[in-house]
Amino acid sequence: PDTGWVGRWEQRLGLPTGAVGERLGEVWEAGSVGAVSEREVREEVAERLRLEVGQIEAFMADLWTEYLGSPNEELIAYVQSLRSRCRLGILSNSFVGAREREIAAYRFDELVEQIVYSHEIGICKPDPRAFQVACERLEVRPGECLFIDDAAANVEAARRAGMQAHEFRDNAGTIARIAAHLEPAAAPSE
């Protein structure tokens, strides 16, 4: 969820609403495809917002707090129960430094077989190549996959890439859709 951290920083720095996004949009984009290092992100943030050392640390901490969010314990437990039944992977539009932080916070590396991060492959969803990389790494055909995402554009892109897809709205609906996918005769054609 949105923590409001950007607005608080704009107020703290005396910037107009939207200034952080305007000044850092290119940096966020470069970080999402791995075109810059985490160190370079920090340097650009400090320069573009004119932050002092202590401020950059606090700014980046706020960024990561919102980025990491909080775990969906019910869905994570359900996915853990699937490990022996199917191949599992994560395809994430991410940011440089995300793998280390997410593994430390959530142990996603123990939850799924493959994690494909946009900042590591240089491609973000909804680009069809991102879905192709995920399938290749999991050694599955797109038609065998059920892709789940909370962004409609990514769900539609997955369908265009040949995957079955489901837009996450709540745990119950998503768990039901996964269960249906694992029982091919009962799987809906959504």
Coordinates of C-alpha atoms in Angstrom, one line a residue:
P1 CA 0.0 0.0 0.0
D2 CA 1.0 3.6 -0.5
T3 CA 2.6 4.8 2.7
G4 CA 2.6 8.5 1.7
W5 CA 6.4 8.7 2.0
V6 CA 6.9 10.7 -1.2
G7 CA 4.5 13.4 -0.1
R8 CA 6.2 13.6 3.3
W9 CA 9.6 14.1 1.6
E10 CA 8.2 16.7 -0.7
Q11 CA 6.9 18.6 2.3
R12 CA 10.1 18.2 4.2
L13 CA 12.2 19.4 1.3
G14 CA 9.8 22.3 0.4
L15 CA 9.0 20.8 -3.0
P16 CA 5.8 21.0 -4.9
T17 CA 3.6 17.9 -5.2
G18 CA 4.9 15.6 -7.9
A19 CA 8.5 17.0 -7.8
V20 CA 10.1 13.8 -6.5
G21 CA 8.5 11.8 -9.4
E22 CA 9.5 14.4 -11.9
R23 CA 13.1 14.6 -10.7
L24 CA 13.6 10.9 -10.2
G25 CA 11.4 9.3 -12.9
E26 CA 14.4 8.5 -15.1
V27 CA 16.3 7.1 -12.1
W28 CA 13.3 4.8 -11.1
E29 CA 13.0 3.6 -14.7
A30 CA 16.8 2.9 -15.0
G31 CA 16.7 1.1 -11.6
S32 CA 13.8 -1.1 -12.7
V33 CA 15.7 -2.5 -15.6
G34 CA 19.2 -2.6 -14.0
A35 CA 20.6 0.2 -16.1
V36 CA 22.1 1.7 -12.9
S37 CA 23.5 0.2 -9.8
E38 CA 22.1 0.8 -6.3
R39 CA 25.0 3.0 -5.5
E40 CA 24.3 5.1 -8.6
V41 CA 20.6 5.4 -7.6
R42 CA 21.6 6.7 -4.3
E43 CA 24.0 9.2 -5.9
E44 CA 21.3 10.4 -8.3
V45 CA 18.7 10.7 -5.6
A46 CA 21.1 12.8 -3.5
E47 CA 22.1 15.0 -6.3
R48 CA 18.6 15.6 -7.8
L49 CA 16.9 16.2 -4.5
R50 CA 20.0 17.9 -2.9
L51 CA 20.0 15.5 0.1
E52 CA 22.7 15.3 2.7
V53 CA 24.1 12.0 3.8
G54 CA 21.7 11.4 6.7
Q55 CA 18.8 12.4 4.5
I56 CA 19.7 10.0 1.7
E57 CA 19.8 7.1 4.2
A58 CA 16.3 8.1 5.5
F59 CA 14.9 8.6 2.0
M60 CA 16.1 5.2 0.8
A61 CA 14.8 3.5 4.0
D62 CA 11.4 5.0 3.3
L63 CA 11.5 3.9 -0.3
W64 CA 12.3 0.3 0.7
T65 CA 9.7 0.2 3.4
E66 CA 7.0 1.0 0.9
Y67 CA 8.6 -1.3 -1.8
L68 CA 8.7 -4.3 0.5
G69 CA 5.2 -3.7 2.0
S70 CA 3.9 -6.5 4.2
P71 CA 3.5 -10.2 3.5
N72 CA 0.2 -11.7 2.4
E73 CA 0.6 -14.6 4.9
E74 CA -2.5 -16.5 3.7
L75 CA -1.4 -16.6 0.1
I76 CA 2.2 -17.4 1.0
A77 CA 1.1 -20.4 3.1
Y78 CA -1.1 -21.6 0.2
V79 CA 1.8 -21.2 -2.3
Q80 CA 4.0 -23.2 0.1
S81 CA 1.5 -26.0 0.0
L82 CA 1.8 -26.2 -3.8
R83 CA 5.6 -26.9 -4.0
S84 CA 5.2 -30.6 -4.7
R85 CA 2.3 -30.1 -7.1
C86 CA 3.6 -27.6 -9.7
R87 CA 6.5 -25.4 -10.8
L88 CA 6.4 -22.0 -9.1
G89 CA 8.0 -18.8 -10.0
I90 CA 7.9 -15.0 -9.5
L91 CA 8.1 -12.5 -12.3
S92 CA 8.5 -9.1 -10.7
N93 CA 8.9 -5.6 -12.0
S94 CA 11.5 -4.8 -9.5
F95 CA 14.3 -2.4 -8.6
V96 CA 18.1 -2.8 -8.0
G97 CA 18.6 -4.2 -4.6
A98 CA 15.2 -5.9 -4.4
R99 CA 16.4 -9.5 -4.5
E100 CA 18.5 -9.2 -1.4
R101 CA 15.9 -7.3 0.6
E102 CA 13.0 -9.6 -0.4
I103 CA 15.0 -12.7 0.4
A104 CA 15.9 -11.3 3.8
A105 CA 12.3 -10.2 4.5
Y106 CA 10.2 -12.9 2.9
R107 CA 12.5 -15.9 1.9
F108 CA 10.9 -15.9 -1.6
D109 CA 13.9 -18.0 -2.7
E110 CA 12.5 -20.8 -0.5
L111 CA 9.0 -20.3 -1.7
V112 CA 9.5 -20.7 -5.5
E113 CA 11.9 -22.3 -7.9
Q114 CA 12.7 -19.2 -9.9
I115 CA 12.6 -15.5 -9.3
V116 CA 12.8 -13.3 -12.4
Y117 CA 13.4 -9.7 -11.6
S118 CA 13.1 -6.9 -14.2
H119 CA 16.2 -5.2 -12.9
E120 CA 18.2 -8.4 -13.6
I121 CA 16.9 -9.2 -17.1
G122 CA 16.5 -5.6 -18.3
I123 CA 12.9 -6.1 -19.2
C124 CA 9.7 -5.1 -17.4
K125 CA 6.2 -6.5 -17.6
P126 CA 4.1 -6.1 -19.8
D127 CA 6.9 -6.7 -22.4
P128 CA 6.2 -10.2 -23.8
R129 CA 9.9 -11.0 -23.5
A130 CA 9.6 -10.9 -19.6
F131 CA 7.0 -13.7 -19.7
Q132 CA 9.2 -15.7 -22.2
V133 CA 12.2 -15.5 -19.8
A134 CA 10.1 -16.7 -16.9
C135 CA 8.8 -19.7 -18.9
E136 CA 12.3 -20.5 -20.0
R137 CA 13.7 -20.4 -16.5
L138 CA 10.9 -22.6 -15.2
E139 CA 11.3 -24.9 -18.3
V140 CA 7.5 -24.7 -19.0
R141 CA 5.4 -23.8 -22.1
P142 CA 3.4 -20.6 -21.7
G143 CA 0.1 -22.4 -22.2
E144 CA 0.9 -24.5 -19.1
C145 CA 1.3 -21.5 -16.9
L146 CA -1.2 -19.6 -14.8
F147 CA 0.1 -16.1 -14.3
I148 CA -1.3 -14.0 -11.5
D149 CA -0.8 -10.2 -11.1
D150 CA -2.6 -7.3 -9.5
A151 CA -2.2 -5.1 -12.6
A152 CA -4.7 -5.7 -15.4
A153 CA -2.2 -4.6 -18.1
N154 CA 0.2 -7.4 -17.0
V155 CA -2.6 -10.0 -16.9
E156 CA -3.6 -9.0 -20.5
A157 CA 0.0 -9.1 -21.6
A158 CA 0.4 -12.6 -20.1
R159 CA -2.6 -13.8 -22.0
R160 CA -1.2 -12.3 -25.3
A161 CA 2.0 -14.3 -24.5
G162 CA 0.0 -17.5 -24.4
M163 CA -0.4 -17.9 -20.7
Q164 CA -3.6 -18.4 -18.7
A165 CA -3.9 -15.4 -16.4
H166 CA -5.8 -14.2 -13.4
E167 CA -6.0 -10.7 -11.9
F168 CA -5.5 -10.7 -8.2
R169 CA -8.3 -9.0 -6.3
D170 CA -8.4 -11.1 -3.1
N171 CA -7.0 -14.3 -1.7
A172 CA -10.2 -16.4 -2.0
G173 CA -10.6 -15.7 -5.7
T174 CA -7.0 -16.2 -6.4
I175 CA -6.7 -19.5 -4.4
A176 CA -9.8 -20.8 -6.2
R177 CA -8.4 -19.9 -9.6
I178 CA -5.1 -21.7 -8.8
A179 CA -7.0 -24.8 -7.6
A180 CA -9.0 -24.8 -10.8
H181 CA -5.8 -24.5 -12.8
L182 CA -4.3 -27.5 -11.1
E183 CA -7.4 -29.5 -11.9
P184 CA -7.3 -29.1 -15.8
A185 CA -10.8 -30.5 -16.5
A186 CA -12.3 -27.8 -14.2
A187 CA -10.1 -24.9 -15.2
P188 CA -12.1 -21.9 -16.5
S189 CA -10.8 -20.2 -19.6
E190 CA -10.3 -16.8 -18.1

